[in-house]
Amino acid sequence: MRGLRAAGWDVVGVARRAGRLEALDAEVGSASFAADLTSETDVEALAAHLADTGPVHALVHVAGGARGADRIEDGSPEDWRWMFEVNVLSAQLVTAALLPLLRDAAASDGHADTLFVTSTAAQTAYAGGAGYNAAKAGESMLVHALRLELGGEPIRVSEVAPGMVHTPEFTLNRLGGDVSAAEKVYEDVADPLTAADVADVIVYALSAPGHVNLDLVTLRPVAQSAQHQLARGALRPRGH
Ligand SMILES: NC(=O)c1ccc[n+]([C@@H]2O[C@H](COP(=O)([O-])OP(=O)(O)OC[C@H]3O[C@@H](n4cnc5c(N)ncnc54)[C@H](OP(=O)(O)O)[C@@H]3O)[C@@H](O)[C@H]2O)c1
């Protein structure tokens, strides 16, 4: 939201915790709407609110997350259900609800955008990651299908897939609030991505000329050569 506001966008932030949204609104001049994007009722209310206050030129779907790091045989159905709901179901609900508004904006202004933040977990499985791998891969497949379904319409469909991003709550939520386990994940990793790094890509995707569709941008910290290969300690050129 900070990046888009700095680039001149009017932004409506959506999340469940109204207090955090209001603080951000005060800081960056955004507007907000508190909603649970896994709830059909909330998403309908969001769409009605945006229809009254729009136009809506872009949908950036960021809500998502991981719960648990268990092997498949030990996985909690509740965690898996949550991951499918927040990463996949919410993407479907919000896309379906906002497409009429995006089409209106595209009709009057030339084009509109949809952009989804998936993950490198959508591309490569890792032990203990299956629920999140499957949910993010599901969200990624929604993006692929949406681009085909919107063929012939001036609506861009983009996917941004980050590797390790050091945000305050993602790993904490995944590991059930265990602060020291969450800190260990990032321990001695030279410069994990930040939320601002991901935001830069989102801002670029939405600001590129209207005929340019960034299908998929994968970004990771240099220290993370692959989902399963993470260097800890300072990065040094060989021989130095
Ligand atoms: N951190 C990483 O390493 C990483 C890497 C790759 C991809 N990603 C993806 O990037 C996205 C953002 O992750 P993050 O690291 O910023 O995690 P985060 O700090 O946990 O942020 C998740 C955001 O989604 C909102 N949210 C969660 N459930 C929601 C719901 N049901 N309805 C509406 N909003 C909801 C949360 O706000 P409320 O709790 O107030 O609703 C919060 O703003 C996620 O899709 C994640 O899967 C993260």
PDB file of C-alpha atoms and ligand atoms in Angstrom:
ATOM      1  CA  MET A   1       0.000   0.000   0.000  1.00  0.00           C
ATOM      2  CA  ARG A   2       2.865   2.384   0.803  1.00  0.00           C
ATOM      3  CA  GLY A   3       4.447   1.756  -2.606  1.00  0.00           C
ATOM      4  CA  LEU A   4       1.228   2.224  -4.534  1.00  0.00           C
ATOM      5  CA  ARG A   5       0.343   5.389  -2.633  1.00  0.00           C
ATOM      6  CA  ALA A   6       3.851   6.761  -3.338  1.00  0.00           C
ATOM      7  CA  ALA A   7       3.262   6.012  -7.030  1.00  0.00           C
ATOM      8  CA  GLY A   8       0.077   8.068  -6.953  1.00  0.00           C
ATOM      9  CA  TRP A   9      -2.574   5.359  -6.693  1.00  0.00           C
ATOM     10  CA  ASP A  10      -5.702   5.739  -4.610  1.00  0.00           C
ATOM     11  CA  VAL A  11      -5.647   2.557  -2.555  1.00  0.00           C
ATOM     12  CA  VAL A  12      -8.287   0.716  -0.559  1.00  0.00           C
ATOM     13  CA  GLY A  13      -6.589  -1.714   1.809  1.00  0.00           C
ATOM     14  CA  VAL A  14      -8.504  -4.815   2.828  1.00  0.00           C
ATOM     15  CA  ALA A  15      -7.732  -7.087   5.773  1.00  0.00           C
ATOM     16  CA  ARG A  16      -9.570  -8.325   8.853  1.00  0.00           C
ATOM     17  CA  ARG A  17      -7.975  -6.086  11.495  1.00  0.00           C
ATOM     18  CA  ALA A  18      -9.543  -2.655  11.137  1.00  0.00           C
ATOM     19  CA  GLY A  19      -7.198  -0.992  13.642  1.00  0.00           C
ATOM     20  CA  ARG A  20      -4.076  -1.794  11.625  1.00  0.00           C
ATOM     21  CA  LEU A  21      -5.744  -0.623   8.436  1.00  0.00           C
ATOM     22  CA  GLU A  22      -6.769   2.654  10.066  1.00  0.00           C
ATOM     23  CA  ALA A  23      -3.199   3.265  11.280  1.00  0.00           C
ATOM     24  CA  LEU A  24      -1.918   2.730   7.745  1.00  0.00           C
ATOM     25  CA  ASP A  25      -4.594   5.017   6.326  1.00  0.00           C
ATOM     26  CA  ALA A  26      -3.455   7.745   8.711  1.00  0.00           C
ATOM     27  CA  GLU A  27       0.170   7.188   7.698  1.00  0.00           C
ATOM     28  CA  VAL A  28      -0.123   6.991   3.913  1.00  0.00           C
ATOM     29  CA  GLY A  29      -3.516   8.458   3.032  1.00  0.00           C
ATOM     30  CA  SER A  30      -5.100   5.209   1.885  1.00  0.00           C
ATOM     31  CA  ALA A  31      -8.688   4.189   2.516  1.00  0.00           C
ATOM     32  CA  SER A  32      -9.628   0.815   3.907  1.00  0.00           C
ATOM     33  CA  PHE A  33     -12.377  -1.737   4.292  1.00  0.00           C
ATOM     34  CA  ALA A  34     -12.189  -4.398   6.976  1.00  0.00           C
ATOM     35  CA  ALA A  35     -13.273  -7.758   5.596  1.00  0.00           C
ATOM     36  CA  ASP A  36     -12.555 -11.454   5.812  1.00  0.00           C
ATOM     37  CA  LEU A  37     -11.843 -12.351   2.200  1.00  0.00           C
ATOM     38  CA  THR A  38     -12.813 -15.975   2.810  1.00  0.00           C
ATOM     39  CA  SER A  39     -16.356 -14.862   3.656  1.00  0.00           C
ATOM     40  CA  GLU A  40     -18.810 -14.534   0.765  1.00  0.00           C
ATOM     41  CA  THR A  41     -20.832 -12.008   2.756  1.00  0.00           C
ATOM     42  CA  ASP A  42     -17.805  -9.815   3.464  1.00  0.00           C
ATOM     43  CA  VAL A  43     -16.627  -9.972  -0.144  1.00  0.00           C
ATOM     44  CA  GLU A  44     -20.099  -9.001  -1.374  1.00  0.00           C
ATOM     45  CA  ALA A  45     -20.070  -6.047   1.033  1.00  0.00           C
ATOM     46  CA  LEU A  46     -16.595  -5.063  -0.207  1.00  0.00           C
ATOM     47  CA  ALA A  47     -17.752  -5.142  -3.833  1.00  0.00           C
ATOM     48  CA  ALA A  48     -20.806  -3.027  -2.984  1.00  0.00           C
ATOM     49  CA  HIS A  49     -18.616  -0.515  -1.146  1.00  0.00           C
ATOM     50  CA  LEU A  50     -16.197  -0.280  -4.080  1.00  0.00           C
ATOM     51  CA  ALA A  51     -19.074   0.063  -6.553  1.00  0.00           C
ATOM     52  CA  ASP A  52     -20.166   3.147  -4.577  1.00  0.00           C
ATOM     53  CA  THR A  53     -16.694   4.632  -4.148  1.00  0.00           C
ATOM     54  CA  GLY A  54     -14.802   3.393  -7.267  1.00  0.00           C
ATOM     55  CA  PRO A  55     -13.733   3.206 -10.061  1.00  0.00           C
ATOM     56  CA  VAL A  56     -11.574   0.120  -9.499  1.00  0.00           C
ATOM     57  CA  HIS A  57      -8.627  -0.092 -11.879  1.00  0.00           C
ATOM     58  CA  ALA A  58      -6.664  -2.843 -10.155  1.00  0.00           C
ATOM     59  CA  LEU A  59      -7.123  -5.780  -7.841  1.00  0.00           C
ATOM     60  CA  VAL A  60      -3.962  -6.802  -5.960  1.00  0.00           C
ATOM     61  CA  HIS A  61      -4.576 -10.016  -4.063  1.00  0.00           C
ATOM     62  CA  VAL A  62      -2.063 -10.358  -1.233  1.00  0.00           C
ATOM     63  CA  ALA A  63      -4.046 -12.042   1.558  1.00  0.00           C
ATOM     64  CA  GLY A  64      -2.686 -15.508   2.194  1.00  0.00           C
ATOM     65  CA  GLY A  65      -0.376 -17.450   4.392  1.00  0.00           C
ATOM     66  CA  ALA A  66       0.881 -20.758   5.710  1.00  0.00           C
ATOM     67  CA  ARG A  67      -0.077 -22.786   8.760  1.00  0.00           C
ATOM     68  CA  GLY A  68       2.074 -25.618   9.998  1.00  0.00           C
ATOM     69  CA  ALA A  69       5.243 -27.234   8.716  1.00  0.00           C
ATOM     70  CA  ASP A  70       4.160 -30.828   9.213  1.00  0.00           C
ATOM     71  CA  ARG A  71       4.755 -33.846   7.042  1.00  0.00           C
ATOM     72  CA  ILE A  72       1.684 -34.867   5.047  1.00  0.00           C
ATOM     73  CA  GLU A  73       1.054 -37.829   7.342  1.00  0.00           C
ATOM     74  CA  ASP A  74       0.969 -35.516  10.378  1.00  0.00           C
ATOM     75  CA  GLY A  75      -0.883 -32.589   8.793  1.00  0.00           C
ATOM     76  CA  SER A  76      -3.836 -30.965  10.510  1.00  0.00           C
ATOM     77  CA  PRO A  77      -6.967 -30.855   8.321  1.00  0.00           C
ATOM     78  CA  GLU A  78      -7.834 -27.559  10.008  1.00  0.00           C
ATOM     79  CA  ASP A  79      -4.525 -25.992   8.898  1.00  0.00           C
ATOM     80  CA  TRP A  80      -4.902 -27.333   5.368  1.00  0.00           C
ATOM     81  CA  ARG A  81      -8.497 -26.056   5.157  1.00  0.00           C
ATOM     82  CA  TRP A  82      -7.386 -22.616   6.354  1.00  0.00           C
ATOM     83  CA  MET A  83      -4.614 -22.480   3.756  1.00  0.00           C
ATOM     84  CA  PHE A  84      -6.959 -23.415   0.907  1.00  0.00           C
ATOM     85  CA  GLU A  85      -9.512 -20.883   2.073  1.00  0.00           C
ATOM     86  CA  VAL A  86      -7.182 -17.931   2.529  1.00  0.00           C
ATOM     87  CA  ASN A  87      -4.960 -18.525  -0.508  1.00  0.00           C
ATOM     88  CA  VAL A  88      -7.328 -20.048  -3.083  1.00  0.00           C
ATOM     89  CA  LEU A  89     -10.960 -19.495  -2.138  1.00  0.00           C
ATOM     90  CA  SER A  90     -10.397 -15.818  -1.313  1.00  0.00           C
ATOM     91  CA  ALA A  91      -8.727 -15.300  -4.693  1.00  0.00           C
ATOM     92  CA  GLN A  92     -11.748 -16.781  -6.462  1.00  0.00           C
ATOM     93  CA  LEU A  93     -14.291 -14.859  -4.389  1.00  0.00           C
ATOM     94  CA  VAL A  94     -12.643 -11.492  -4.749  1.00  0.00           C
ATOM     95  CA  THR A  95     -11.897 -11.955  -8.451  1.00  0.00           C
ATOM     96  CA  ALA A  96     -15.486 -12.906  -9.235  1.00  0.00           C
ATOM     97  CA  ALA A  97     -16.851 -10.045  -7.158  1.00  0.00           C
ATOM     98  CA  LEU A  98     -14.595  -7.335  -8.570  1.00  0.00           C
ATOM     99  CA  LEU A  99     -14.429  -8.287 -12.251  1.00  0.00           C
ATOM    100  CA  PRO A 100     -17.525  -6.236 -13.188  1.00  0.00           C
ATOM    101  CA  LEU A 101     -15.900  -3.159 -11.629  1.00  0.00           C
ATOM    102  CA  LEU A 102     -12.572  -3.846 -13.343  1.00  0.00           C
ATOM    103  CA  ARG A 103     -14.388  -4.194 -16.670  1.00  0.00           C
ATOM    104  CA  ASP A 104     -16.097  -0.835 -16.142  1.00  0.00           C
ATOM    105  CA  ALA A 105     -12.724   0.803 -15.457  1.00  0.00           C
ATOM    106  CA  ALA A 106     -11.135  -0.887 -18.482  1.00  0.00           C
ATOM    107  CA  ALA A 107     -14.027   0.278 -20.662  1.00  0.00           C
ATOM    108  CA  SER A 108     -13.543   3.902 -19.688  1.00  0.00           C
ATOM    109  CA  ASP A 109      -9.757   4.045 -19.221  1.00  0.00           C
ATOM    110  CA  GLY A 110      -8.257   1.478 -21.581  1.00  0.00           C
ATOM    111  CA  HIS A 111      -7.209  -1.330 -19.301  1.00  0.00           C
ATOM    112  CA  ALA A 112      -7.437  -2.767 -15.794  1.00  0.00           C
ATOM    113  CA  ASP A 113      -5.272  -5.076 -13.697  1.00  0.00           C
ATOM    114  CA  THR A 114      -5.419  -8.153 -11.573  1.00  0.00           C
ATOM    115  CA  LEU A 115      -2.279  -9.211  -9.709  1.00  0.00           C
ATOM    116  CA  PHE A 116      -1.838 -12.114  -7.306  1.00  0.00           C
ATOM    117  CA  VAL A 117       0.980 -12.656  -4.814  1.00  0.00           C
ATOM    118  CA  THR A 118       1.647 -16.394  -4.838  1.00  0.00           C
ATOM    119  CA  SER A 119       5.021 -17.845  -3.790  1.00  0.00           C
ATOM    120  CA  THR A 120       7.989 -19.878  -4.908  1.00  0.00           C
ATOM    121  CA  ALA A 121       6.222 -22.529  -2.805  1.00  0.00           C
ATOM    122  CA  ALA A 122       3.792 -22.737  -5.738  1.00  0.00           C
ATOM    123  CA  GLN A 123       6.660 -23.857  -7.970  1.00  0.00           C
ATOM    124  CA  THR A 124       8.721 -26.278  -5.867  1.00  0.00           C
ATOM    125  CA  ALA A 125       7.617 -28.682  -3.163  1.00  0.00           C
ATOM    126  CA  TYR A 126       9.570 -29.083   0.049  1.00  0.00           C
ATOM    127  CA  ALA A 127       9.238 -31.516   2.934  1.00  0.00           C
ATOM    128  CA  GLY A 128       6.846 -30.058   5.487  1.00  0.00           C
ATOM    129  CA  GLY A 129       5.438 -27.636   2.926  1.00  0.00           C
ATOM    130  CA  ALA A 130       2.750 -29.706   1.206  1.00  0.00           C
ATOM    131  CA  GLY A 131      -0.321 -27.827   2.446  1.00  0.00           C
ATOM    132  CA  TYR A 132       1.172 -24.455   1.544  1.00  0.00           C
ATOM    133  CA  ASN A 133       2.708 -25.819  -1.686  1.00  0.00           C
ATOM    134  CA  ALA A 134      -0.680 -27.140  -2.765  1.00  0.00           C
ATOM    135  CA  ALA A 135      -2.582 -23.995  -1.793  1.00  0.00           C
ATOM    136  CA  LYS A 136      -0.157 -21.593  -3.493  1.00  0.00           C
ATOM    137  CA  ALA A 137       0.037 -23.845  -6.580  1.00  0.00           C
ATOM    138  CA  GLY A 138      -3.771 -23.769  -6.594  1.00  0.00           C
ATOM    139  CA  GLU A 139      -3.773 -19.977  -6.477  1.00  0.00           C
ATOM    140  CA  SER A 140      -1.179 -19.920  -9.261  1.00  0.00           C
ATOM    141  CA  MET A 141      -3.362 -22.169 -11.436  1.00  0.00           C
ATOM    142  CA  LEU A 142      -6.283 -19.791 -10.861  1.00  0.00           C
ATOM    143  CA  VAL A 143      -4.064 -17.021 -12.261  1.00  0.00           C
ATOM    144  CA  HIS A 144      -3.188 -19.078 -15.363  1.00  0.00           C
ATOM    145  CA  ALA A 145      -6.841 -19.934 -16.011  1.00  0.00           C
ATOM    146  CA  LEU A 146      -7.994 -16.361 -15.425  1.00  0.00           C
ATOM    147  CA  ARG A 147      -5.564 -15.057 -18.062  1.00  0.00           C
ATOM    148  CA  LEU A 148      -7.071 -17.496 -20.569  1.00  0.00           C
ATOM    149  CA  GLU A 149     -10.647 -16.696 -19.573  1.00  0.00           C
ATOM    150  CA  LEU A 150     -10.011 -12.955 -19.967  1.00  0.00           C
ATOM    151  CA  GLY A 151      -8.370 -13.418 -23.376  1.00  0.00           C
ATOM    152  CA  GLY A 152      -9.599 -10.653 -25.700  1.00  0.00           C
ATOM    153  CA  GLU A 153     -10.335  -8.258 -22.832  1.00  0.00           C
ATOM    154  CA  PRO A 154      -7.996  -5.388 -21.862  1.00  0.00           C
ATOM    155  CA  ILE A 155      -7.419  -6.763 -18.370  1.00  0.00           C
ATOM    156  CA  ARG A 156      -3.930  -7.798 -17.335  1.00  0.00           C
ATOM    157  CA  VAL A 157      -3.385 -10.857 -15.163  1.00  0.00           C
ATOM    158  CA  SER A 158      -0.078 -11.016 -13.304  1.00  0.00           C
ATOM    159  CA  GLU A 159       1.509 -13.271 -10.718  1.00  0.00           C
ATOM    160  CA  VAL A 160       4.310 -12.239  -8.373  1.00  0.00           C
ATOM    161  CA  ALA A 161       5.988 -15.209  -6.679  1.00  0.00           C
ATOM    162  CA  PRO A 162       8.394 -14.272  -3.882  1.00  0.00           C
ATOM    163  CA  GLY A 163      10.818 -16.557  -2.089  1.00  0.00           C
ATOM    164  CA  MET A 164      11.780 -15.783   1.503  1.00  0.00           C
ATOM    165  CA  VAL A 165      10.360 -12.440   2.648  1.00  0.00           C
ATOM    166  CA  HIS A 166      11.022 -11.276   6.192  1.00  0.00           C
ATOM    167  CA  THR A 167       7.645  -9.932   7.323  1.00  0.00           C
ATOM    168  CA  PRO A 168       6.714  -9.742  10.996  1.00  0.00           C
ATOM    169  CA  GLU A 169       3.887 -12.284  11.119  1.00  0.00           C
ATOM    170  CA  PHE A 170       4.139 -14.804   8.269  1.00  0.00           C
ATOM    171  CA  THR A 171       6.476 -17.324   9.917  1.00  0.00           C
ATOM    172  CA  LEU A 172       5.142 -16.589  13.383  1.00  0.00           C
ATOM    173  CA  ASN A 173       1.639 -17.565  12.206  1.00  0.00           C
ATOM    174  CA  ARG A 174       2.994 -20.600  10.395  1.00  0.00           C
ATOM    175  CA  LEU A 175       4.772 -21.871  13.503  1.00  0.00           C
ATOM    176  CA  GLY A 176       1.874 -21.303  15.892  1.00  0.00           C
ATOM    177  CA  GLY A 177       3.281 -18.137  17.501  1.00  0.00           C
ATOM    178  CA  ASP A 178       6.653 -19.673  18.479  1.00  0.00           C
ATOM    179  CA  VAL A 179       8.845 -16.546  18.389  1.00  0.00           C
ATOM    180  CA  SER A 180      12.226 -18.255  18.733  1.00  0.00           C
ATOM    181  CA  ALA A 181      11.412 -20.882  16.079  1.00  0.00           C
ATOM    182  CA  ALA A 182      10.275 -18.087  13.762  1.00  0.00           C
ATOM    183  CA  GLU A 183      13.468 -16.090  14.363  1.00  0.00           C
ATOM    184  CA  LYS A 184      15.588 -19.171  13.582  1.00  0.00           C
ATOM    185  CA  VAL A 185      14.099 -19.339  10.086  1.00  0.00           C
ATOM    186  CA  TYR A 186      15.757 -16.018   9.174  1.00  0.00           C
ATOM    187  CA  GLU A 187      18.857 -16.466  11.368  1.00  0.00           C
ATOM    188  CA  ASP A 188      22.074 -15.487   9.575  1.00  0.00           C
ATOM    189  CA  VAL A 189      20.340 -15.186   6.227  1.00  0.00           C
ATOM    190  CA  ALA A 190      21.975 -12.295   4.407  1.00  0.00           C
ATOM    191  CA  ASP A 191      19.170  -9.912   3.476  1.00  0.00           C
ATOM    192  CA  PRO A 192      15.931 -11.827   3.042  1.00  0.00           C
ATOM    193  CA  LEU A 193      13.482  -9.956   0.795  1.00  0.00           C
ATOM    194  CA  THR A 194      11.407  -7.255   2.456  1.00  0.00           C
ATOM    195  CA  ALA A 195       7.763  -6.404   1.861  1.00  0.00           C
ATOM    196  CA  ALA A 196       9.031  -3.258   0.095  1.00  0.00           C
ATOM    197  CA  ASP A 197      11.025  -5.395  -2.385  1.00  0.00           C
ATOM    198  CA  VAL A 198       7.829  -7.233  -3.341  1.00  0.00           C
ATOM    199  CA  ALA A 199       5.874  -3.973  -3.439  1.00  0.00           C
ATOM    200  CA  ASP A 200       8.390  -2.527  -5.931  1.00  0.00           C
ATOM    201  CA  VAL A 201       7.573  -5.332  -8.362  1.00  0.00           C
ATOM    202  CA  ILE A 202       3.834  -4.858  -7.842  1.00  0.00           C
ATOM    203  CA  VAL A 203       4.108  -1.129  -8.505  1.00  0.00           C
ATOM    204  CA  TYR A 204       6.154  -1.801 -11.647  1.00  0.00           C
ATOM    205  CA  ALA A 205       3.630  -4.370 -12.922  1.00  0.00           C
ATOM    206  CA  LEU A 206       0.749  -1.930 -12.503  1.00  0.00           C
ATOM    207  CA  SER A 207       2.695   1.036 -13.899  1.00  0.00           C
ATOM    208  CA  ALA A 208       4.057  -0.663 -17.041  1.00  0.00           C
ATOM    209  CA  PRO A 209       2.493   0.411 -20.346  1.00  0.00           C
ATOM    210  CA  GLY A 210      -1.035  -0.990 -20.608  1.00  0.00           C
ATOM    211  CA  HIS A 211      -0.178  -3.488 -23.353  1.00  0.00           C
ATOM    212  CA  VAL A 212       2.594  -5.137 -21.260  1.00  0.00           C
ATOM    213  CA  ASN A 213       1.454  -8.080 -19.132  1.00  0.00           C
ATOM    214  CA  LEU A 214       3.945  -9.422 -16.585  1.00  0.00           C
ATOM    215  CA  ASP A 215       2.727 -13.024 -16.518  1.00  0.00           C
ATOM    216  CA  LEU A 216       4.988 -14.197 -13.712  1.00  0.00           C
ATOM    217  CA  VAL A 217       7.758 -12.523 -11.762  1.00  0.00           C
ATOM    218  CA  THR A 218       9.692 -14.787  -9.399  1.00  0.00           C
ATOM    219  CA  LEU A 219      11.967 -12.992  -6.978  1.00  0.00           C
ATOM    220  CA  ARG A 220      14.061 -14.315  -4.119  1.00  0.00           C
ATOM    221  CA  PRO A 221      16.902 -13.166  -1.953  1.00  0.00           C
ATOM    222  CA  VAL A 222      20.315 -13.841  -3.481  1.00  0.00           C
ATOM    223  CA  ALA A 223      21.005 -16.061  -0.458  1.00  0.00           C
ATOM    224  CA  GLN A 224      18.175 -18.399  -1.481  1.00  0.00           C
ATOM    225  CA  SER A 225      19.274 -20.177  -4.650  1.00  0.00           C
ATOM    226  CA  ALA A 226      16.198 -22.384  -4.555  1.00  0.00           C
ATOM    227  CA  GLN A 227      13.299 -23.157  -2.259  1.00  0.00           C
ATOM    228  CA  HIS A 228      15.408 -25.846  -0.603  1.00  0.00           C
ATOM    229  CA  GLN A 229      18.836 -24.171  -0.803  1.00  0.00           C
ATOM    230  CA  LEU A 230      19.421 -21.299   1.561  1.00  0.00           C
ATOM    231  CA  ALA A 231      22.871 -19.904   2.380  1.00  0.00           C
ATOM    232  CA  ARG A 232      23.407 -18.700   5.940  1.00  0.00           C
ATOM    233  CA  GLY A 233      26.172 -16.286   6.827  1.00  0.00           C
ATOM    234  CA  ALA A 234      27.710 -13.494   4.784  1.00  0.00           C
ATOM    235  CA  LEU A 235      27.737 -13.944   1.008  1.00  0.00           C
ATOM    236  CA  ARG A 236      31.296 -13.913  -0.331  1.00  0.00           C
ATOM    237  CA  PRO A 237      32.690 -14.257  -3.835  1.00  0.00           C
ATOM    238  CA  ARG A 238      34.683 -17.501  -4.061  1.00  0.00           C
ATOM    239  CA  GLY A 239      38.345 -16.943  -3.268  1.00  0.00           C
ATOM    240  CA  HIS A 240      37.722 -13.765  -1.233  1.00  0.00           C
TER     241      HIS A 240
HETATM  242  N1  LIG B   1       6.603 -13.938   3.968  1.00  0.00           N
HETATM  243  C1  LIG B   1       7.017 -14.766   3.026  1.00  0.00           C
HETATM  244  O1  LIG B   1       8.119 -15.373   3.122  1.00  0.00           O
HETATM  245  C2  LIG B   1       6.204 -14.971   1.773  1.00  0.00           C
HETATM  246  C3  LIG B   1       6.845 -15.539   0.664  1.00  0.00           C
HETATM  247  C4  LIG B   1       6.121 -15.745  -0.491  1.00  0.00           C
HETATM  248  C5  LIG B   1       4.799 -15.391  -0.565  1.00  0.00           C
HETATM  249  N2  LIG B   1       4.173 -14.853   0.528  1.00  0.00           N
HETATM  250  C6  LIG B   1       2.769 -14.499   0.377  1.00  0.00           C
HETATM  251  O2  LIG B   1       2.667 -13.088   0.425  1.00  0.00           O
HETATM  252  C7  LIG B   1       1.397 -12.726   0.978  1.00  0.00           C
HETATM  253  C8  LIG B   1       1.620 -11.781   2.148  1.00  0.00           C
HETATM  254  O3  LIG B   1       2.393 -12.470   3.115  1.00  0.00           O
HETATM  255  P1  LIG B   1       3.075 -11.754   4.370  1.00  0.00           P
HETATM  256  O4  LIG B   1       4.425 -12.302   4.521  1.00  0.00           O
HETATM  257  O5  LIG B   1       2.892 -10.284   4.286  1.00  0.00           O
HETATM  258  O6  LIG B   1       2.189 -12.407   5.518  1.00  0.00           O
HETATM  259  P2  LIG B   1       1.354 -11.736   6.679  1.00  0.00           P
HETATM  260  O7  LIG B   1       2.190 -10.704   7.343  1.00  0.00           O
HETATM  261  O8  LIG B   1       0.783 -12.846   7.490  1.00  0.00           O
HETATM  262  O9  LIG B   1       0.208 -10.960   5.899  1.00  0.00           O
HETATM  263  C9  LIG B   1      -0.994 -11.542   5.489  1.00  0.00           C
HETATM  264  C10 LIG B   1      -1.952 -10.416   5.199  1.00  0.00           C
HETATM  265  O10 LIG B   1      -3.193 -10.962   4.746  1.00  0.00           O
HETATM  266  C11 LIG B   1      -4.246 -10.505   5.581  1.00  0.00           C
HETATM  267  N3  LIG B   1      -5.191 -11.592   5.686  1.00  0.00           N
HETATM  268  C12 LIG B   1      -4.962 -12.843   6.170  1.00  0.00           C
HETATM  269  N4  LIG B   1      -6.090 -13.559   6.147  1.00  0.00           N
HETATM  270  C13 LIG B   1      -7.055 -12.741   5.641  1.00  0.00           C
HETATM  271  C14 LIG B   1      -8.431 -12.907   5.392  1.00  0.00           C
HETATM  272  N5  LIG B   1      -9.066 -14.063   5.646  1.00  0.00           N
HETATM  273  N6  LIG B   1      -9.123 -11.865   4.884  1.00  0.00           N
HETATM  274  C15 LIG B   1      -8.509 -10.692   4.632  1.00  0.00           C
HETATM  275  N7  LIG B   1      -7.202 -10.487   4.826  1.00  0.00           N
HETATM  276  C16 LIG B   1      -6.490 -11.500   5.345  1.00  0.00           C
HETATM  277  C17 LIG B   1      -3.597 -10.153   6.915  1.00  0.00           C
HETATM  278  O11 LIG B   1      -4.312  -9.156   7.643  1.00  0.00           O
HETATM  279  P3  LIG B   1      -5.370  -9.567   8.788  1.00  0.00           P
HETATM  280  O12 LIG B   1      -4.700 -10.633   9.600  1.00  0.00           O
HETATM  281  O13 LIG B   1      -5.618  -8.288   9.528  1.00  0.00           O
HETATM  282  O14 LIG B   1      -6.576 -10.055   8.060  1.00  0.00           O
HETATM  283  C18 LIG B   1      -2.262  -9.580   6.430  1.00  0.00           C
HETATM  284  O15 LIG B   1      -2.404  -8.231   6.046  1.00  0.00           O
HETATM  285  C19 LIG B   1       0.700 -14.037   1.348  1.00  0.00           C
HETATM  286  O16 LIG B   1      -0.163 -14.400   0.293  1.00  0.00           O
HETATM  287  C20 LIG B   1       1.859 -15.022   1.452  1.00  0.00           C
HETATM  288  O17 LIG B   1       1.408 -16.336   1.216  1.00  0.00           O
HETATM  289  C21 LIG B   1       4.856 -14.611   1.702  1.00  0.00           C
END
